[in-house]
């Protein structure tokens, strides 16, 4: 039925583009300053949700608004249900846009706007797919529900609310990732490691770590670190400063890093260094500015708790992307290696040291077992764990019918093999027992989600629309 769905998708092109432009023009960044009853994530997000639901009502679907947290557009009857999970909230815009992010602009067959590929473009394509299935009047055995979330980019409170007030489908897909499909998503362990500050008994060199600041999100690699160091009384002499400055210059050269050191009038030393930002699920793609700065500072002489902070950062966490020094290294065939990111690093004389980690564990391993390993190791190092948050991993076996069906549809439509993917990130697919992330980005295409000048290729959205229609039909027939 590939040709039929492709033709139908092409017939939708003009209407779809007009709809897409007005949909993308809604600024649906979460804005709690305009939050109210029925609009828990603010005015813009609520407006985007209503735009989808209004379209559903207009086209004769049954719709439901769950107090602004989520919405559903359903078609068909039956006890069994297929879920298609999308989201209408978008991330903040950032700098560097050529055309305004909420004034959709078409250039070279691409539509540029915040949300074009993540996830409003795919969400609308999935809606049109459902409409094509309805208009075809082909008989279905199962009910299909498009479930629209509003808080995917932040706390997933939308899906929490949905799960508490409605029934989550067991089987389905989420058009919020890449083709062919992601069947395994890593789980997360997010602890804060802390160590108190001890009053020094006396330090031969008299150095003190006044403050250390690096990173502000657990799931990002810090791209900057700053530290302030002070001396005790008579150690402030010129010779010491020259010695440290010389070592610092050599260190920067050796690590090909950009940094700065200056001495204030009061004699304090201010260090800063640049790293390379990356997503916390791929720490090996970045350079952690915090652990790098600690690597240098540890060569100076500090008292016990300051030294312990610097040595945790430099001896254990620096470039320990796979958790070997944390004694947690492991991997599985479907989702690869456990990864560790040290995202927020702090020290000051009042509170001592703290390090927020974002650990992503392979989809098929046991989370409690690895939390225990972490606890043992942290204890051994003389640190304490606080504010521990975990989230489960997700895995649908290769031979599950949903994967078989979606693979067949994908292969028919593209002529390519449906190699299964895994991810360190999470999509709504993990909410469904047998849920996979399915498209919309085709293999080899650039992902501009969360970046400036985000775009979607219009032909690709239409192709995805045809695939989604076929997929909905094949899963529900
Ligand atoms: Zn998304």
CSV table of C-alpha atoms and ligand atoms in Angstrom, one decimal:
chain,number,residue,atom,x,y,z
A,1,UNK,CA,0.0,0.0,0.0
A,2,UNK,CA,3.0,2.2,-0.1
A,3,UNK,CA,1.9,4.0,-3.3
A,4,UNK,CA,-1.6,4.7,-2.0
A,5,UNK,CA,-0.2,6.4,1.2
A,6,UNK,CA,2.4,8.3,-0.7
A,7,UNK,CA,-0.2,9.7,-3.1
A,8,UNK,CA,-2.5,10.6,-0.2
A,9,UNK,CA,0.4,12.4,1.5
A,10,UNK,CA,1.2,14.4,-1.6
A,11,UNK,CA,-2.5,15.5,-1.9
A,12,UNK,CA,-2.2,16.9,1.6
A,13,UNK,CA,0.9,19.0,0.8
A,14,UNK,CA,-0.7,22.5,0.5
A,15,UNK,CA,-3.1,22.1,3.4
A,16,UNK,CA,-0.4,20.6,5.5
A,17,UNK,CA,2.1,23.4,4.8
A,18,UNK,CA,-0.4,26.1,5.6
A,19,UNK,CA,-1.3,24.4,8.8
A,20,UNK,CA,2.3,23.8,9.7
A,21,UNK,CA,3.2,27.5,9.2
A,22,UNK,CA,0.5,28.7,11.6
A,23,UNK,CA,1.3,25.9,14.1
A,24,UNK,CA,5.0,26.8,14.1
A,25,UNK,CA,4.2,30.5,14.6
A,26,UNK,CA,2.9,29.7,18.1
A,27,UNK,CA,5.6,30.3,20.6
A,28,UNK,CA,5.2,27.2,22.7
A,29,UNK,CA,8.2,27.6,25.0
A,30,UNK,CA,7.2,26.7,28.5
A,31,UNK,CA,6.5,29.9,30.4
A,32,UNK,CA,5.5,29.5,34.0
A,33,UNK,CA,4.8,33.2,34.4
A,34,UNK,CA,1.7,32.8,32.3
A,35,UNK,CA,0.7,29.4,33.9
A,36,UNK,CA,-3.0,29.2,35.1
A,37,UNK,CA,-5.7,26.6,35.6
A,38,UNK,CA,-5.9,24.6,32.3
A,39,UNK,CA,-2.6,26.1,31.2
A,40,UNK,CA,0.0,24.4,33.5
A,41,UNK,CA,2.9,25.3,31.3
A,42,UNK,CA,1.8,28.7,30.2
A,43,UNK,CA,-0.1,30.5,27.5
A,44,UNK,CA,1.9,29.4,24.4
A,45,UNK,CA,2.0,25.7,25.2
A,46,UNK,CA,-1.7,25.7,25.9
A,47,UNK,CA,-2.4,27.5,22.6
A,48,UNK,CA,-0.4,24.9,20.7
A,49,UNK,CA,-2.2,22.1,22.3
A,50,UNK,CA,-5.6,23.7,21.6
A,51,UNK,CA,-4.6,24.3,17.9
A,52,UNK,CA,-4.1,20.5,17.5
A,53,UNK,CA,-7.3,19.6,19.3
A,54,UNK,CA,-9.3,22.2,17.4
A,55,UNK,CA,-8.1,20.7,14.2
A,56,UNK,CA,-9.2,17.3,15.4
A,57,UNK,CA,-12.7,18.6,16.3
A,58,UNK,CA,-12.9,20.2,12.9
A,59,UNK,CA,-12.0,17.0,11.1
A,60,UNK,CA,-14.6,15.0,13.1
A,61,UNK,CA,-12.3,13.2,15.6
A,62,UNK,CA,-13.1,12.6,19.2
A,63,UNK,CA,-10.8,14.8,21.3
A,64,UNK,CA,-10.0,15.3,24.9
A,65,UNK,CA,-8.1,17.9,26.8
A,66,UNK,CA,-6.6,16.7,30.1
A,67,UNK,CA,-6.6,20.1,32.0
A,68,UNK,CA,-4.0,21.4,29.6
A,69,UNK,CA,-1.4,18.7,30.6
A,70,UNK,CA,-2.1,16.6,27.6
A,71,UNK,CA,-4.6,16.0,24.8
A,72,UNK,CA,-5.9,13.1,22.8
A,73,UNK,CA,-7.3,12.7,19.3
A,74,UNK,CA,-8.8,9.3,18.8
A,75,UNK,CA,-10.1,7.3,15.9
A,76,UNK,CA,-11.8,3.8,15.7
A,77,UNK,CA,-13.2,1.4,18.3
A,78,UNK,CA,-11.9,-1.6,20.1
A,79,UNK,CA,-10.4,-2.6,23.4
A,80,UNK,CA,-6.9,-2.7,22.0
A,81,UNK,CA,-5.3,0.6,21.4
A,82,UNK,CA,-2.3,1.9,19.4
A,83,UNK,CA,-0.7,5.1,20.7
A,84,UNK,CA,1.1,7.7,18.7
A,85,UNK,CA,2.9,10.1,21.2
A,86,UNK,CA,4.0,13.6,20.2
A,87,UNK,CA,4.8,16.8,22.0
A,88,UNK,CA,4.0,20.5,21.2
A,89,UNK,CA,6.3,22.3,23.7
A,90,UNK,CA,9.7,23.5,22.3
A,91,UNK,CA,13.0,24.4,23.8
A,92,UNK,CA,14.2,28.0,24.2
A,93,UNK,CA,15.5,29.7,21.0
A,94,UNK,CA,19.1,30.8,21.8
A,95,UNK,CA,21.2,32.9,19.5
A,96,UNK,CA,22.2,32.8,15.9
A,97,UNK,CA,18.9,32.6,14.0
A,98,UNK,CA,18.8,33.9,10.4
A,99,UNK,CA,15.0,34.3,10.4
A,100,UNK,CA,12.9,34.7,13.5
A,101,UNK,CA,12.3,31.3,15.2
A,102,UNK,CA,8.5,31.8,15.3
A,103,UNK,CA,8.1,33.2,11.8
A,104,UNK,CA,8.4,30.1,9.8
A,105,UNK,CA,10.4,30.6,6.6
A,106,UNK,CA,10.8,28.2,3.7
A,107,UNK,CA,14.2,28.1,1.9
A,108,UNK,CA,15.5,25.3,-0.4
A,109,UNK,CA,12.7,23.0,0.5
A,110,UNK,CA,13.2,23.3,4.2
A,111,UNK,CA,10.9,25.0,6.7
A,112,UNK,CA,12.9,26.9,9.4
A,113,UNK,CA,11.3,27.5,12.8
A,114,UNK,CA,11.8,26.4,16.4
A,115,UNK,CA,9.9,23.1,16.6
A,116,UNK,CA,10.1,22.3,12.9
A,117,UNK,CA,11.7,18.9,13.6
A,118,UNK,CA,11.3,18.7,17.4
A,119,UNK,CA,8.5,18.0,17.6
A,120,UNK,CA,5.7,20.1,16.1
A,121,UNK,CA,6.5,19.3,12.4
A,122,UNK,CA,6.4,15.5,13.1
A,123,UNK,CA,3.4,15.9,15.4
A,124,UNK,CA,1.4,17.6,12.7
A,125,UNK,CA,2.6,15.0,10.1
A,126,UNK,CA,1.4,12.2,12.4
A,127,UNK,CA,-2.0,14.0,12.8
A,128,UNK,CA,-2.3,14.2,9.0
A,129,UNK,CA,-1.4,10.5,8.8
A,130,UNK,CA,-4.2,9.6,11.2
A,131,UNK,CA,-6.6,11.8,9.1
A,132,UNK,CA,-5.5,9.9,6.0
A,133,UNK,CA,-6.3,6.6,7.7
A,134,UNK,CA,-9.7,7.9,8.7
A,135,UNK,CA,-10.5,9.3,5.2
A,136,UNK,CA,-9.5,6.0,3.6
A,137,UNK,CA,-12.3,4.2,5.5
A,138,UNK,CA,-10.2,1.1,5.7
A,139,UNK,CA,-11.5,-1.2,8.4
A,140,UNK,CA,-9.6,-1.3,11.7
A,141,UNK,CA,-9.7,-3.7,14.6
A,142,UNK,CA,-8.0,-1.4,17.1
A,143,UNK,CA,-8.5,2.2,18.3
A,144,UNK,CA,-5.8,4.7,17.5
A,145,UNK,CA,-5.0,7.6,19.8
A,146,UNK,CA,-2.7,10.5,19.0
A,147,UNK,CA,-1.5,11.6,22.5
A,148,UNK,CA,-0.2,15.1,22.7
A,149,UNK,CA,2.2,16.1,25.5
A,150,UNK,CA,3.1,19.6,26.6
A,151,UNK,CA,6.1,19.2,28.9
A,152,UNK,CA,8.5,16.9,27.1
A,153,UNK,CA,11.4,19.2,27.1
A,154,UNK,CA,11.3,19.8,30.8
A,155,UNK,CA,9.9,17.5,33.5
A,156,UNK,CA,7.5,15.2,31.7
A,157,UNK,CA,4.8,16.2,34.1
A,158,UNK,CA,2.4,16.0,31.2
A,159,UNK,CA,2.8,12.3,30.9
A,160,UNK,CA,2.8,11.8,34.6
A,161,UNK,CA,-0.6,13.5,34.7
A,162,UNK,CA,-1.8,11.5,31.7
A,163,UNK,CA,-0.8,8.2,33.3
A,164,UNK,CA,-2.7,9.2,36.5
A,165,UNK,CA,-5.9,10.3,34.7
A,166,UNK,CA,-6.1,8.2,31.6
A,167,UNK,CA,-4.9,4.8,30.3
A,168,UNK,CA,-1.5,4.7,28.7
A,169,UNK,CA,-1.5,2.5,25.5
A,170,UNK,CA,0.6,-0.6,25.7
A,171,UNK,CA,1.8,-0.5,22.0
A,172,UNK,CA,2.7,2.3,19.7
A,173,UNK,CA,5.4,4.7,18.5
A,174,UNK,CA,6.7,8.2,19.1
A,175,UNK,CA,7.7,10.3,16.0
A,176,UNK,CA,10.4,12.3,18.0
A,177,UNK,CA,13.7,10.8,17.0
A,178,UNK,CA,15.2,9.1,13.9
A,179,UNK,CA,14.3,6.4,11.4
A,180,UNK,CA,14.4,3.5,11.3
A,181,UNK,CA,13.6,3.2,15.0
A,182,UNK,CA,15.0,3.3,18.5
A,183,UNK,CA,14.0,0.2,20.5
A,184,UNK,CA,16.4,0.6,23.5
A,185,UNK,CA,16.8,3.7,25.7
A,186,UNK,CA,19.3,4.0,28.5
A,187,UNK,CA,18.1,4.6,32.1
A,188,UNK,CA,19.6,7.3,34.4
A,189,UNK,CA,21.1,7.5,37.8
A,190,UNK,CA,21.5,11.1,39.0
A,191,UNK,CA,23.3,11.5,42.3
A,192,UNK,CA,24.9,14.5,44.0
A,193,UNK,CA,28.2,13.6,45.7
A,194,UNK,CA,29.1,15.8,48.7
A,195,UNK,CA,32.0,16.3,51.0
A,196,UNK,CA,32.0,18.8,53.9
A,197,UNK,CA,34.7,21.5,54.3
A,198,UNK,CA,37.2,20.9,57.1
A,199,UNK,CA,38.9,23.7,58.8
A,200,UNK,CA,42.6,23.2,57.9
A,201,UNK,CA,45.0,22.3,60.7
A,202,UNK,CA,47.8,24.0,58.9
A,203,UNK,CA,49.1,23.7,55.4
A,204,UNK,CA,52.8,24.1,54.5
A,205,UNK,CA,52.1,26.1,51.4
A,206,UNK,CA,49.1,27.8,52.9
A,207,UNK,CA,46.8,27.5,49.9
A,208,UNK,CA,43.0,27.7,50.2
A,209,UNK,CA,40.4,26.9,47.6
A,210,UNK,CA,38.0,29.8,48.2
A,211,UNK,CA,35.6,28.8,45.4
A,212,UNK,CA,35.3,26.5,42.5
A,213,UNK,CA,32.4,26.8,40.0
A,214,UNK,CA,31.7,24.8,36.8
A,215,UNK,CA,28.6,23.7,34.9
A,216,UNK,CA,24.9,24.4,35.7
A,217,UNK,CA,23.1,21.3,34.4
A,218,UNK,CA,23.7,17.7,35.3
A,219,UNK,CA,23.1,16.6,31.7
A,220,UNK,CA,25.6,18.9,30.0
A,221,UNK,CA,29.3,18.8,29.8
A,222,UNK,CA,30.6,22.0,31.5
A,223,UNK,CA,32.3,24.3,29.0
A,224,UNK,CA,33.7,26.7,31.5
A,225,UNK,CA,35.3,26.5,35.0
A,226,UNK,CA,36.5,29.2,37.4
A,227,UNK,CA,38.3,28.9,40.7
A,228,UNK,CA,39.6,31.3,43.3
A,229,UNK,CA,42.6,30.5,45.4
A,230,UNK,CA,44.0,32.4,48.4
A,231,UNK,CA,47.2,32.1,50.3
A,232,UNK,CA,47.9,32.4,54.0
A,233,UNK,CA,49.7,35.6,55.0
A,234,UNK,CA,53.4,35.5,54.0
A,235,UNK,CA,53.1,33.0,51.2
A,236,UNK,CA,51.8,35.7,48.8
A,237,UNK,CA,55.3,36.5,47.6
A,238,UNK,CA,56.1,37.1,44.0
A,239,UNK,CA,58.1,33.9,43.7
A,240,UNK,CA,55.1,31.6,44.5
A,241,UNK,CA,52.9,33.4,42.0
A,242,UNK,CA,55.5,33.2,39.2
A,243,UNK,CA,55.9,29.5,40.0
A,244,UNK,CA,52.1,28.8,39.7
A,245,UNK,CA,51.7,31.0,36.7
A,246,UNK,CA,54.5,29.1,34.9
A,247,UNK,CA,53.0,25.7,35.7
A,248,UNK,CA,49.6,27.0,34.5
A,249,UNK,CA,50.9,28.2,31.1
A,250,UNK,CA,52.7,24.9,30.6
A,251,UNK,CA,49.5,23.0,31.6
A,252,UNK,CA,47.4,25.0,29.1
A,253,UNK,CA,49.9,24.3,26.3
A,254,UNK,CA,50.1,20.6,27.1
A,255,UNK,CA,46.2,20.3,27.0
A,256,UNK,CA,45.7,22.7,24.1
A,257,UNK,CA,43.3,24.5,26.4
A,258,UNK,CA,42.3,28.2,26.6
A,259,UNK,CA,42.5,29.7,30.1
A,260,UNK,CA,43.3,32.7,32.2
A,261,UNK,CA,45.1,33.4,35.4
A,262,UNK,CA,45.2,36.8,37.2
A,263,UNK,CA,46.1,37.9,40.7
A,264,UNK,CA,43.8,40.4,42.4
A,265,UNK,CA,45.1,43.3,44.5
A,266,UNK,CA,44.3,41.3,47.6
A,267,UNK,CA,46.6,38.6,46.3
A,268,UNK,CA,43.9,36.0,45.4
A,269,UNK,CA,44.5,34.0,42.2
A,270,UNK,CA,41.6,33.8,39.7
A,271,UNK,CA,41.7,30.8,37.3
A,272,UNK,CA,39.4,30.3,34.4
A,273,UNK,CA,39.4,27.7,31.7
A,274,UNK,CA,37.3,26.8,28.7
A,275,UNK,CA,36.2,23.2,27.8
A,276,UNK,CA,34.0,22.0,25.0
A,277,UNK,CA,30.2,21.6,25.5
A,278,UNK,CA,28.4,18.4,24.7
A,279,UNK,CA,25.2,16.6,25.7
A,280,UNK,CA,25.5,14.7,28.9
A,281,UNK,CA,24.6,11.5,27.2
A,282,UNK,CA,27.7,11.7,25.1
A,283,UNK,CA,30.3,13.1,27.5
A,284,UNK,CA,33.1,11.7,25.3
A,285,UNK,CA,32.2,14.3,22.6
A,286,UNK,CA,33.1,17.2,24.9
A,287,UNK,CA,35.9,18.5,27.2
A,288,UNK,CA,34.8,18.9,30.8
A,289,UNK,CA,36.2,22.3,31.9
A,290,UNK,CA,35.7,21.5,35.6
A,291,UNK,CA,37.6,18.2,35.8
A,292,UNK,CA,40.3,19.7,33.6
A,293,UNK,CA,40.8,22.7,35.9
A,294,UNK,CA,40.9,20.3,38.9
A,295,UNK,CA,43.6,18.3,37.1
A,296,UNK,CA,45.9,21.4,37.3
A,297,UNK,CA,44.9,22.6,40.7
A,298,UNK,CA,45.6,19.2,42.3
A,299,UNK,CA,49.3,19.7,41.5
A,300,UNK,CA,49.2,22.6,44.0
A,301,UNK,CA,49.1,21.9,47.8
A,302,UNK,CA,45.7,22.0,49.6
A,303,UNK,CA,44.3,20.8,52.9
A,304,UNK,CA,42.3,17.5,53.2
A,305,UNK,CA,38.8,18.3,52.0
A,306,UNK,CA,39.9,20.6,49.2
A,307,UNK,CA,42.4,18.1,48.1
A,308,UNK,CA,39.7,15.3,48.2
A,309,UNK,CA,37.4,17.5,46.1
A,310,UNK,CA,40.1,18.1,43.5
A,311,UNK,CA,41.3,14.6,43.5
A,312,UNK,CA,37.8,13.2,43.0
A,313,UNK,CA,37.5,15.4,39.9
A,314,UNK,CA,40.9,14.8,38.5
A,315,UNK,CA,41.7,11.2,39.5
A,316,UNK,CA,38.3,9.6,39.3
A,317,UNK,CA,36.0,11.7,37.1
A,318,UNK,CA,38.3,13.4,34.6
A,319,UNK,CA,37.7,11.6,31.2
A,320,UNK,CA,36.1,8.7,33.0
A,321,UNK,CA,33.3,8.7,30.4
A,322,UNK,CA,32.5,5.1,30.9
A,323,UNK,CA,32.6,4.9,34.7
A,324,UNK,CA,35.7,2.7,35.1
A,325,UNK,CA,37.1,4.6,38.1
A,326,UNK,CA,33.7,4.7,39.6
A,327,UNK,CA,33.8,0.9,39.3
A,328,UNK,CA,30.5,0.9,37.3
A,329,UNK,CA,31.7,0.2,33.8
A,330,UNK,CA,29.4,-2.1,31.9
A,331,UNK,CA,27.7,-2.4,28.5
A,332,UNK,CA,25.1,-4.4,26.7
A,333,UNK,CA,24.6,-5.4,23.1
A,334,UNK,CA,21.4,-3.3,22.5
A,335,UNK,CA,22.4,0.1,24.0
A,336,UNK,CA,26.2,0.1,24.5
A,337,UNK,CA,28.3,1.4,27.4
A,338,UNK,CA,27.3,3.1,30.6
A,339,UNK,CA,28.3,6.8,30.5
A,340,UNK,CA,29.1,9.3,33.3
A,341,UNK,CA,28.9,13.0,33.0
A,342,UNK,CA,30.0,15.4,35.8
A,343,UNK,CA,27.7,18.3,35.1
A,344,UNK,CA,27.7,20.6,38.1
A,345,UNK,CA,30.9,21.0,40.2
A,346,UNK,CA,31.1,23.3,43.2
A,347,UNK,CA,33.3,24.1,46.2
A,348,UNK,CA,33.2,26.8,48.8
A,349,UNK,CA,34.4,27.2,52.3
A,350,UNK,CA,31.0,27.2,53.9
A,351,UNK,CA,29.4,24.2,52.1
A,352,UNK,CA,32.4,22.2,51.0
A,353,UNK,CA,32.3,20.3,47.8
A,354,UNK,CA,29.5,18.9,45.6
A,355,UNK,CA,29.4,17.1,42.2
A,356,UNK,CA,26.2,16.4,40.3
A,357,UNK,CA,26.5,13.3,38.1
A,358,UNK,CA,24.4,12.2,35.2
A,359,UNK,CA,25.0,8.4,34.7
A,360,UNK,CA,23.2,6.6,31.8
A,361,UNK,CA,23.1,2.9,32.2
A,362,UNK,CA,22.5,0.3,29.5
A,363,UNK,CA,18.9,-0.7,28.8
A,364,UNK,CA,19.1,-4.3,30.0
A,365,UNK,CA,21.1,-4.0,33.2
A,366,UNK,CA,19.6,-3.8,36.7
A,367,UNK,CA,19.4,-0.3,38.0
A,368,UNK,CA,19.4,-1.1,41.8
A,369,UNK,CA,22.6,-3.2,41.4
A,370,UNK,CA,24.4,-0.3,39.8
A,371,UNK,CA,23.1,2.2,42.4
A,372,UNK,CA,24.6,-0.2,45.0
A,373,UNK,CA,27.9,-0.2,43.2
A,374,UNK,CA,27.9,3.5,43.1
A,375,UNK,CA,27.1,3.8,46.8
A,376,UNK,CA,29.9,1.4,47.7
A,377,UNK,CA,32.5,3.3,45.6
A,378,UNK,CA,31.4,6.7,46.9
A,379,UNK,CA,31.6,5.5,50.4
A,380,UNK,CA,35.1,4.1,49.8
A,381,UNK,CA,36.2,7.5,48.5
A,382,UNK,CA,34.9,9.2,51.7
A,383,UNK,CA,32.1,11.0,50.0
A,384,UNK,CA,28.3,11.0,50.6
A,385,UNK,CA,25.4,10.7,48.1
A,386,UNK,CA,22.4,13.0,48.3
A,387,UNK,CA,19.5,13.9,46.1
A,388,UNK,CA,19.6,10.6,44.2
A,389,UNK,CA,17.1,10.4,41.3
A,390,UNK,CA,16.8,7.4,38.9
A,391,UNK,CA,14.8,6.8,35.8
A,392,UNK,CA,14.1,3.4,34.2
A,393,UNK,CA,15.5,2.2,31.0
A,394,UNK,CA,13.4,1.0,28.1
A,395,UNK,CA,13.8,-2.0,25.8
A,396,UNK,CA,11.5,-3.7,23.3
A,397,UNK,CA,13.0,-7.0,22.0
A,398,UNK,CA,13.7,-7.3,18.3
A,399,UNK,CA,11.1,-10.0,17.7
A,400,UNK,CA,8.2,-8.1,19.2
A,401,UNK,CA,5.3,-7.7,16.6
A,402,UNK,CA,5.4,-3.9,16.8
A,403,UNK,CA,9.1,-3.9,15.7
A,404,UNK,CA,8.3,-6.5,13.0
A,405,UNK,CA,5.5,-4.4,11.6
A,406,UNK,CA,7.2,-1.0,11.7
A,407,UNK,CA,10.4,-2.5,10.2
A,408,UNK,CA,8.3,-3.9,7.3
A,409,UNK,CA,6.6,-0.6,6.7
A,410,UNK,CA,9.9,1.3,6.8
A,411,UNK,CA,11.6,-1.0,4.4
A,412,UNK,CA,8.8,-0.9,1.9
A,413,UNK,CA,8.7,2.9,1.9
A,414,UNK,CA,12.4,3.5,1.8
A,415,UNK,CA,14.0,0.4,0.2
A,416,UNK,CA,16.5,0.5,3.1
A,417,UNK,CA,17.1,-2.0,5.9
A,418,UNK,CA,15.5,-1.2,9.2
A,419,UNK,CA,18.6,-1.5,11.5
A,420,UNK,CA,17.4,-1.0,15.1
A,421,UNK,CA,18.9,1.9,17.1
A,422,UNK,CA,19.5,2.6,20.7
A,423,UNK,CA,19.8,5.9,22.5
A,424,UNK,CA,21.2,7.5,25.6
A,425,UNK,CA,18.3,9.9,25.6
A,426,UNK,CA,14.6,9.2,26.3
A,427,UNK,CA,11.4,9.7,24.3
A,428,UNK,CA,7.8,9.2,25.1
A,429,UNK,CA,8.2,5.7,23.6
A,430,UNK,CA,9.4,4.5,27.0
A,431,UNK,CA,6.0,5.2,28.6
A,432,UNK,CA,4.5,2.4,26.5
A,433,UNK,CA,5.4,-1.2,27.3
A,434,UNK,CA,6.0,-1.9,23.6
A,435,UNK,CA,6.8,1.6,22.4
A,436,UNK,CA,9.5,2.6,19.9
A,437,UNK,CA,10.7,6.0,18.7
A,438,UNK,CA,10.0,6.0,15.0
A,439,UNK,CA,11.4,8.8,12.8
A,440,UNK,CA,11.1,11.5,11.6
A,441,UNK,CA,14.8,12.1,10.8
A,442,UNK,CA,16.0,9.9,7.9
A,443,UNK,CA,19.4,8.2,8.0
A,444,UNK,CA,22.2,10.6,7.1
A,445,UNK,CA,20.2,13.7,7.6
A,446,UNK,CA,21.4,16.5,9.9
A,447,UNK,CA,19.7,16.9,13.2
A,448,UNK,CA,19.0,20.5,14.1
A,449,UNK,CA,16.8,19.8,17.2
A,450,UNK,CA,17.5,22.3,20.0
A,451,UNK,CA,19.9,24.3,17.7
A,452,UNK,CA,19.6,27.7,16.1
A,453,UNK,CA,18.0,27.6,12.6
A,454,UNK,CA,16.1,24.4,13.3
A,455,UNK,CA,14.5,23.0,10.2
A,456,UNK,CA,12.6,20.1,8.7
A,457,UNK,CA,12.8,19.1,5.0
A,458,UNK,CA,9.3,19.4,3.6
A,459,UNK,CA,9.6,16.3,1.4
A,460,UNK,CA,10.9,14.3,4.3
A,461,UNK,CA,7.9,15.3,6.4
A,462,UNK,CA,5.6,14.2,3.6
A,463,UNK,CA,7.4,10.9,3.3
A,464,UNK,CA,7.2,10.5,7.1
A,465,UNK,CA,3.5,11.2,6.9
A,466,UNK,CA,3.0,8.4,4.4
A,467,UNK,CA,5.1,6.0,6.6
A,468,UNK,CA,3.1,7.0,9.7
A,469,UNK,CA,-0.2,6.5,7.9
A,470,UNK,CA,0.8,3.0,6.7
A,471,UNK,CA,2.2,2.2,10.2
A,472,UNK,CA,-1.0,3.2,11.9
A,473,UNK,CA,-3.0,1.2,9.5
A,474,UNK,CA,-0.8,-1.9,9.7
A,475,UNK,CA,-0.7,-1.8,13.5
A,476,UNK,CA,-4.4,-1.2,13.9
A,477,UNK,CA,-5.9,-3.3,11.1
B,1,LIG,ZN1,11.3,16.1,21.1
